[in-house]
Amino acid sequence: MNEITVAALDTERFIAEKVAEIRAAVGDGTAINALSGGVDSSAVTLLGHRALGERLRTVFVENGLMREGEAEMVVRVFGELGVPVEVIDARDAFFGALAGLTDPEAKREAITQTFYRDIFGRLVRESGATFLLQGTILTDVDETVAGIKRQHNVLAQLGIDPQQAFGYAVIEPLIQLRKDGVRAVAEALGLPKSIAQRMPFPGPALAARVIGEATPERIATVRRATTVVEEVLRDSGAFQVMAILHEDRVTGVRDGVRDFGQQIEVRCWDSVDARTATPTRLPFDTLERLAEGILREVPGVVSVTYAIAPKPPSTMEAV
Ligand code: XMP
């Protein structure tokens, strides 16, 4: 598959071609797709909906690892676009699979298996769908093949045949695009700017931002910190902002008493395509507002740091 750069992209033609390809592939069968609320899966949802109408079943998998209010936001925004979204509660399955895991690749693998084998395997079997539509983009493939980081949604390029492994075929209409191309297609499809220009968020969700075991409690901590960071940095213009929960504790003092507490690291990235990135030069009073907000809103945190290492050698996410 050849790359289509944003400069070479004719969005209307791209949309018409992909709609036709999805129709041709699915025939008179049915397809299913997982919508996370990110720009990639949102664009795929609208392409699939245009191609298949009611023969596309769109689900939001509530894996317990998403940001605050995501399920409600996704159901509302797509409801306004005429696309019904079904919320599937899969929290127990994901936390069960993540229990006891601390190795980053083991965590990614557990999420992949839970998503594709357990949740989607069952949904597809129950619904009789023969296709899964998903929003893999070229950067996901590049980084996985280069061995930098296993992206949860990359299968074929790793030698995994989804038909054989999970019992359904995967259609990836965005695989020739990078993020900037997907954003252009999303806008052309009529998605609101809040989605089309939305900051990237990783497939493994907040589990990519908890160093060590991703328990419900630790995910709740990083979720609260994420809300603060996204709010304070809303107008920063950064490519991506995030809060990371560290595994080790540090000594703090609260109300005159020693408190062996948790550490949150804030990252705020300038980047064009996520392949390289540099930390944003935030004003010090913004950093102070981040610290105040996190220390106020997130119980148990006694330390807030700001990451200043570029990618490479850092990566953008911590896991
Ligand atoms: P890294 O951490 O690899 O992130 O520098 C580069 C970009 O990719 C996102 N990211 C992921 N997205 N599945 C995804 O769908 C993943 O496993 C994953 N890991 C990282 C990250 O948020 C950043 O935008």
Short mmCIF file of C-alpha atoms and ligand atoms in Angstrom, two decimals:
data_model
loop_
_atom_site.label_atom_id
_atom_site.label_comp_id
_atom_site.label_asym_id
_atom_site.label_seq_id
_atom_site.Cartn_x
_atom_site.Cartn_y
_atom_site.Cartn_z
CA MET A 1 0.00 0.00 0.00
CA ASN A 2 1.38 3.36 -1.02
CA GLU A 3 1.45 6.33 1.29
CA ILE A 4 -0.92 9.18 0.38
CA THR A 5 0.60 12.40 1.70
CA VAL A 6 -1.69 15.19 2.78
CA ALA A 7 -0.41 17.29 -0.14
CA ALA A 8 -1.49 14.60 -2.62
CA LEU A 9 -4.77 13.85 -0.88
CA ASP A 10 -8.06 14.67 -2.63
CA THR A 11 -10.44 14.10 0.29
CA GLU A 12 -13.65 13.76 -1.75
CA ARG A 13 -12.08 11.26 -4.10
CA PHE A 14 -10.51 9.36 -1.20
CA ILE A 15 -13.88 9.14 0.58
CA ALA A 16 -15.68 7.96 -2.58
CA GLU A 17 -13.03 5.30 -3.21
CA LYS A 18 -13.03 3.98 0.34
CA VAL A 19 -16.82 3.87 0.53
CA ALA A 20 -16.85 1.85 -2.70
CA GLU A 21 -14.09 -0.46 -1.43
CA ILE A 22 -15.92 -1.13 1.85
CA ARG A 23 -19.15 -1.88 -0.04
CA ALA A 24 -17.36 -4.22 -2.41
CA ALA A 25 -15.55 -6.05 0.41
CA VAL A 26 -18.57 -6.51 2.68
CA GLY A 27 -21.01 -7.34 -0.13
CA ASP A 28 -24.40 -7.95 1.44
CA GLY A 29 -22.84 -9.03 4.73
CA THR A 30 -22.47 -6.98 7.88
CA ALA A 31 -19.54 -5.31 9.58
CA ILE A 32 -18.73 -4.12 13.03
CA ASN A 33 -16.42 -1.38 14.20
CA ALA A 34 -15.06 -0.11 17.47
CA LEU A 35 -15.31 3.61 17.97
CA SER A 36 -13.03 5.09 20.62
CA GLY A 37 -13.73 8.77 20.02
CA GLY A 38 -10.33 9.42 18.45
CA VAL A 39 -10.06 10.89 14.97
CA ASP A 40 -9.02 7.60 13.30
CA SER A 41 -11.88 5.42 14.51
CA SER A 42 -14.31 8.33 14.10
CA ALA A 43 -13.39 8.76 10.43
CA VAL A 44 -13.68 5.01 9.87
CA THR A 45 -17.10 4.98 11.54
CA LEU A 46 -18.42 7.61 9.14
CA LEU A 47 -16.86 5.92 6.10
CA GLY A 48 -18.41 2.63 7.17
CA HIS A 49 -21.75 4.25 7.89
CA ARG A 50 -21.79 5.88 4.46
CA ALA A 51 -20.91 2.58 2.84
CA LEU A 52 -23.14 0.23 4.81
CA GLY A 53 -25.74 2.24 6.71
CA GLU A 54 -27.50 -0.04 9.17
CA ARG A 55 -25.34 -2.99 8.16
CA LEU A 56 -22.56 -1.43 10.21
CA ARG A 57 -22.74 -2.01 13.94
CA THR A 58 -20.68 0.55 15.84
CA VAL A 59 -19.64 -0.20 19.39
CA PHE A 60 -17.76 1.74 22.04
CA VAL A 61 -15.85 -0.73 24.19
CA GLU A 62 -15.84 0.59 27.76
CA ASN A 63 -12.57 -0.99 28.82
CA GLY A 64 -12.24 1.03 32.03
CA LEU A 65 -9.08 2.67 30.65
CA MET A 66 -10.64 5.68 28.93
CA ARG A 67 -10.68 9.32 29.95
CA GLU A 68 -13.50 10.90 31.96
CA GLY A 69 -16.86 11.07 30.20
CA GLU A 70 -15.69 9.42 26.95
CA ALA A 71 -18.55 6.99 26.44
CA GLU A 72 -21.17 9.71 26.97
CA MET A 73 -19.35 12.13 24.65
CA VAL A 74 -19.03 9.57 21.85
CA VAL A 75 -22.68 8.49 22.06
CA ARG A 76 -23.83 12.14 22.01
CA VAL A 77 -21.60 13.35 19.14
CA PHE A 78 -22.36 10.36 16.88
CA GLY A 79 -26.02 10.41 17.84
CA GLU A 80 -26.11 13.97 16.46
CA LEU A 81 -24.56 12.64 13.23
CA GLY A 82 -27.21 9.93 12.97
CA VAL A 83 -24.91 7.06 13.91
CA PRO A 84 -26.11 4.90 16.81
CA VAL A 85 -23.32 3.71 19.11
CA GLU A 86 -23.68 0.77 21.44
CA VAL A 87 -21.64 0.85 24.66
CA ILE A 88 -20.22 -2.54 25.68
CA ASP A 89 -19.11 -2.83 29.31
CA ALA A 90 -15.85 -4.81 29.21
CA ARG A 91 -14.15 -3.38 32.29
CA ASP A 92 -13.85 -6.67 34.14
CA ALA A 93 -12.32 -8.43 31.14
CA PHE A 94 -9.62 -5.76 30.68
CA PHE A 95 -8.73 -5.36 34.35
CA GLY A 96 -8.71 -9.14 34.72
CA ALA A 97 -6.25 -9.46 31.85
CA LEU A 98 -4.04 -6.64 33.17
CA ALA A 99 -3.91 -7.91 36.75
CA GLY A 100 -0.36 -8.54 37.88
CA LEU A 101 1.25 -7.31 34.63
CA THR A 102 4.00 -4.73 34.80
CA ASP A 103 6.00 -5.28 31.60
CA PRO A 104 4.96 -2.73 28.90
CA GLU A 105 4.75 -5.26 26.07
CA ALA A 106 2.89 -7.75 28.27
CA LYS A 107 0.33 -5.03 29.05
CA ARG A 108 -0.06 -4.18 25.35
CA GLU A 109 -0.41 -7.86 24.47
CA ALA A 110 -3.05 -8.39 27.17
CA ILE A 111 -5.06 -5.45 25.81
CA THR A 112 -4.72 -6.70 22.23
CA GLN A 113 -5.86 -10.19 23.13
CA THR A 114 -8.75 -8.99 25.28
CA PHE A 115 -9.93 -6.65 22.57
CA TYR A 116 -9.60 -8.82 19.48
CA ARG A 117 -9.99 -12.33 20.81
CA ASP A 118 -12.30 -11.98 23.80
CA ILE A 119 -14.51 -8.95 23.22
CA PHE A 120 -14.57 -8.75 19.43
CA GLY A 121 -14.40 -12.48 18.92
CA ARG A 122 -17.61 -12.78 20.95
CA LEU A 123 -19.33 -9.74 19.41
CA VAL A 124 -18.57 -10.87 15.90
CA ARG A 125 -19.73 -14.43 16.58
CA GLU A 126 -22.94 -13.19 18.19
CA SER A 127 -23.74 -10.64 15.51
CA GLY A 128 -22.77 -12.76 12.53
CA ALA A 129 -20.57 -9.92 11.21
CA THR A 130 -17.76 -11.06 8.98
CA PHE A 131 -15.72 -7.88 8.90
CA LEU A 132 -14.12 -5.60 11.43
CA LEU A 133 -13.49 -2.06 10.22
CA GLN A 134 -10.63 -0.35 11.98
CA GLY A 135 -8.66 2.86 11.84
CA THR A 136 -5.06 1.68 11.58
CA ILE A 137 -2.89 4.42 10.04
CA LEU A 138 0.52 4.25 8.39
CA THR A 139 2.42 5.53 11.44
CA ASP A 140 1.01 2.65 13.54
CA VAL A 141 2.39 0.20 11.02
CA ASP A 142 5.79 1.92 10.72
CA GLU A 143 6.46 2.01 14.44
CA THR A 144 5.35 -1.55 15.00
CA VAL A 145 7.36 -2.94 12.10
CA ALA A 146 10.40 -0.93 13.22
CA GLY A 147 10.02 -2.63 16.59
CA ILE A 148 9.73 0.68 18.43
CA LYS A 149 6.41 0.00 20.04
CA ARG A 150 3.78 -2.60 19.39
CA GLN A 151 0.65 -0.64 18.40
CA HIS A 152 -2.37 -2.53 19.61
CA ASN A 153 -4.19 -2.42 16.27
CA VAL A 154 -1.48 -3.76 13.97
CA LEU A 155 -2.04 -7.39 13.01
CA ALA A 156 -1.21 -8.40 9.42
CA GLN A 157 2.17 -6.68 9.42
CA LEU A 158 3.12 -8.79 12.43
CA GLY A 159 2.12 -11.96 10.62
CA ILE A 160 -1.20 -12.28 12.44
CA ASP A 161 -4.05 -13.40 10.19
CA PRO A 162 -7.18 -12.12 11.94
CA GLN A 163 -9.38 -14.52 10.02
CA GLN A 164 -7.42 -17.46 11.37
CA ALA A 165 -6.68 -16.04 14.82
CA PHE A 166 -10.02 -14.40 15.60
CA GLY A 167 -12.52 -15.56 12.97
CA TYR A 168 -13.11 -12.33 11.04
CA ALA A 169 -11.45 -10.20 8.37
CA VAL A 170 -10.17 -6.69 9.03
CA ILE A 171 -10.70 -3.72 6.69
CA GLU A 172 -8.36 -0.74 7.20
CA PRO A 173 -9.47 2.20 5.01
CA LEU A 174 -6.95 4.68 6.50
CA ILE A 175 -3.82 2.57 6.20
CA GLN A 176 -2.28 4.84 3.51
CA LEU A 177 -2.66 8.02 5.57
CA ARG A 178 -0.83 9.72 8.40
CA LYS A 179 -2.56 11.77 11.08
CA ASP A 180 -2.71 15.00 9.06
CA GLY A 181 -4.40 13.17 6.17
CA VAL A 182 -6.89 11.52 8.52
CA ARG A 183 -7.80 14.92 9.99
CA ALA A 184 -8.49 16.30 6.51
CA VAL A 185 -10.70 13.30 5.67
CA ALA A 186 -12.49 13.61 9.03
CA GLU A 187 -13.39 17.24 8.35
CA ALA A 188 -14.52 16.41 4.82
CA LEU A 189 -16.77 13.71 6.31
CA GLY A 190 -18.44 16.35 8.46
CA LEU A 191 -17.00 15.43 11.84
CA PRO A 192 -16.94 18.35 14.29
CA LYS A 193 -13.56 20.06 14.86
CA SER A 194 -13.54 18.77 18.45
CA ILE A 195 -13.07 15.29 16.94
CA ALA A 196 -11.28 16.06 13.65
CA GLN A 197 -8.59 18.08 15.42
CA ARG A 198 -8.57 16.01 18.58
CA MET A 199 -5.26 15.22 20.16
CA PRO A 200 -4.05 11.65 19.60
CA PHE A 201 -4.75 9.17 22.37
CA PRO A 202 -3.14 5.72 22.40
CA GLY A 203 -5.08 2.52 21.79
CA PRO A 204 -4.02 1.00 25.14
CA ALA A 205 -5.50 4.19 26.60
CA LEU A 206 -4.58 5.14 30.15
CA ALA A 207 -2.80 1.80 30.62
CA ALA A 208 -0.03 3.37 28.49
CA ARG A 209 0.25 6.10 31.13
CA VAL A 210 0.53 3.99 34.25
CA ILE A 211 4.03 2.68 34.84
CA GLY A 212 3.69 -0.75 36.43
CA GLU A 213 0.40 -2.51 37.11
CA ALA A 214 -2.74 -0.93 35.66
CA THR A 215 -5.22 -1.53 38.47
CA PRO A 216 -8.63 0.20 38.58
CA GLU A 217 -7.35 2.44 41.41
CA ARG A 218 -4.17 3.46 39.61
CA ILE A 219 -6.09 4.10 36.38
CA ALA A 220 -8.52 6.29 38.36
CA THR A 221 -5.55 8.31 39.66
CA VAL A 222 -4.08 8.92 36.22
CA ARG A 223 -7.57 9.67 34.84
CA ARG A 224 -8.05 12.49 37.35
CA ALA A 225 -4.61 13.89 36.60
CA THR A 226 -5.34 13.66 32.85
CA THR A 227 -8.48 15.76 33.27
CA VAL A 228 -6.46 18.48 35.02
CA VAL A 229 -3.64 18.40 32.47
CA GLU A 230 -6.00 18.54 29.48
CA GLU A 231 -7.91 21.43 31.06
CA VAL A 232 -4.88 23.52 32.00
CA LEU A 233 -3.18 22.90 28.64
CA ARG A 234 -6.32 23.17 26.48
CA ASP A 235 -5.06 26.25 24.64
CA SER A 236 -1.39 25.29 24.61
CA GLY A 237 -1.51 24.35 20.92
CA ALA A 238 0.56 21.28 21.77
CA PHE A 239 0.43 18.14 19.64
CA GLN A 240 -0.31 15.98 22.68
CA VAL A 241 -0.47 16.41 26.45
CA MET A 242 -0.54 13.71 29.08
CA ALA A 243 -0.21 12.74 32.72
CA ILE A 244 1.80 9.69 33.72
CA LEU A 245 1.62 7.86 37.02
CA HIS A 246 4.94 6.58 38.30
CA GLU A 247 5.41 3.29 40.02
CA ASP A 248 7.77 4.38 42.76
CA ARG A 249 6.67 6.53 45.65
CA VAL A 250 8.46 9.50 47.14
CA THR A 251 8.45 11.04 50.56
CA GLY A 252 6.21 14.05 50.95
CA VAL A 253 4.72 15.98 53.80
CA ARG A 254 1.05 16.78 54.24
CA ASP A 255 -0.46 18.61 57.21
CA GLY A 256 2.88 18.34 58.99
CA VAL A 257 2.91 14.56 58.63
CA ARG A 258 5.14 12.40 56.42
CA ASP A 259 3.24 11.10 53.40
CA PHE A 260 4.89 8.46 51.23
CA GLY A 261 3.02 9.50 48.11
CA GLN A 262 2.59 9.06 44.39
CA GLN A 263 4.28 10.95 41.55
CA ILE A 264 2.66 12.36 38.44
CA GLU A 265 4.77 13.33 35.45
CA VAL A 266 3.32 15.80 32.96
CA ARG A 267 4.36 15.61 29.29
CA CYS A 268 3.44 18.22 26.71
CA TRP A 269 4.72 17.59 23.20
CA ASP A 270 5.36 19.64 20.09
CA SER A 271 5.37 17.36 17.08
CA VAL A 272 4.26 17.16 13.47
CA ASP A 273 3.72 13.44 13.02
CA ALA A 274 4.65 11.83 16.36
CA ARG A 275 7.80 10.32 14.87
CA THR A 276 9.94 12.89 16.64
CA ALA A 277 8.84 15.33 19.32
CA THR A 278 10.13 18.01 21.65
CA PRO A 279 8.73 19.17 24.98
CA THR A 280 6.74 22.42 24.73
CA ARG A 281 8.44 25.40 26.39
CA LEU A 282 5.60 26.05 28.81
CA PRO A 283 5.66 29.26 30.88
CA PHE A 284 6.52 28.61 34.51
CA ASP A 285 3.14 29.87 35.75
CA THR A 286 1.45 27.25 33.57
CA LEU A 287 3.64 24.61 35.20
CA GLU A 288 2.61 25.99 38.59
CA ARG A 289 -1.07 25.77 37.65
CA LEU A 290 -0.52 22.14 36.63
CA ALA A 291 1.07 21.35 39.99
CA GLU A 292 -1.65 23.15 41.96
CA GLY A 293 -4.44 21.46 40.02
CA ILE A 294 -2.97 17.96 40.27
CA LEU A 295 -2.09 18.25 43.95
CA ARG A 296 -5.59 19.56 44.68
CA GLU A 297 -7.59 17.12 42.54
CA VAL A 298 -5.65 13.88 42.75
CA PRO A 299 -5.54 12.24 46.17
CA GLY A 300 -2.26 10.68 47.23
CA VAL A 301 0.00 12.64 44.87
CA VAL A 302 2.88 14.52 46.48
CA SER A 303 5.15 15.14 43.48
CA VAL A 304 4.54 16.65 40.03
CA THR A 305 7.31 16.78 37.42
CA TYR A 306 7.54 18.04 33.84
CA ALA A 307 9.33 15.91 31.24
CA ILE A 308 12.01 17.76 29.28
CA ALA A 309 13.58 14.96 27.21
CA PRO A 310 12.82 14.92 23.46
CA LYS A 311 11.75 11.90 21.37
CA PRO A 312 14.12 10.22 20.62
CA PRO A 313 15.40 8.87 22.94
CA SER A 314 12.16 9.27 24.90
CA THR A 315 8.92 8.07 23.37
CA MET A 316 5.80 10.16 23.80
CA GLU A 317 3.92 7.71 26.00
CA ALA A 318 5.71 6.24 29.01
CA VAL A 319 4.77 2.60 28.47
P1 XMP B 1 5.13 6.92 21.19
O1 XMP B 1 4.88 6.72 22.65
O2 XMP B 1 5.37 5.63 20.46
O3 XMP B 1 3.80 7.53 20.60
O4 XMP B 1 6.20 7.94 20.91
C1 XMP B 1 3.65 8.03 19.31
C2 XMP B 1 2.20 8.33 19.09
O5 XMP B 1 1.45 7.11 19.03
C3 XMP B 1 0.53 7.04 20.10
N1 XMP B 1 0.62 5.67 20.63
C4 XMP B 1 -0.22 4.70 20.38
N2 XMP B 1 -1.34 4.69 19.66
N3 XMP B 1 -1.60 2.39 20.12
C5 XMP B 1 -2.03 3.53 19.53
O6 XMP B 1 -3.09 3.52 18.92
C6 XMP B 1 -0.49 2.32 20.87
O7 XMP B 1 -0.12 1.27 21.37
C7 XMP B 1 0.24 3.54 21.00
N4 XMP B 1 1.37 3.87 21.63
C8 XMP B 1 1.59 5.16 21.37
C9 XMP B 1 0.96 8.06 21.11
O8 XMP B 1 -0.13 8.52 21.90
C10 XMP B 1 1.57 9.12 20.22
O9 XMP B 1 0.59 9.97 19.68
#
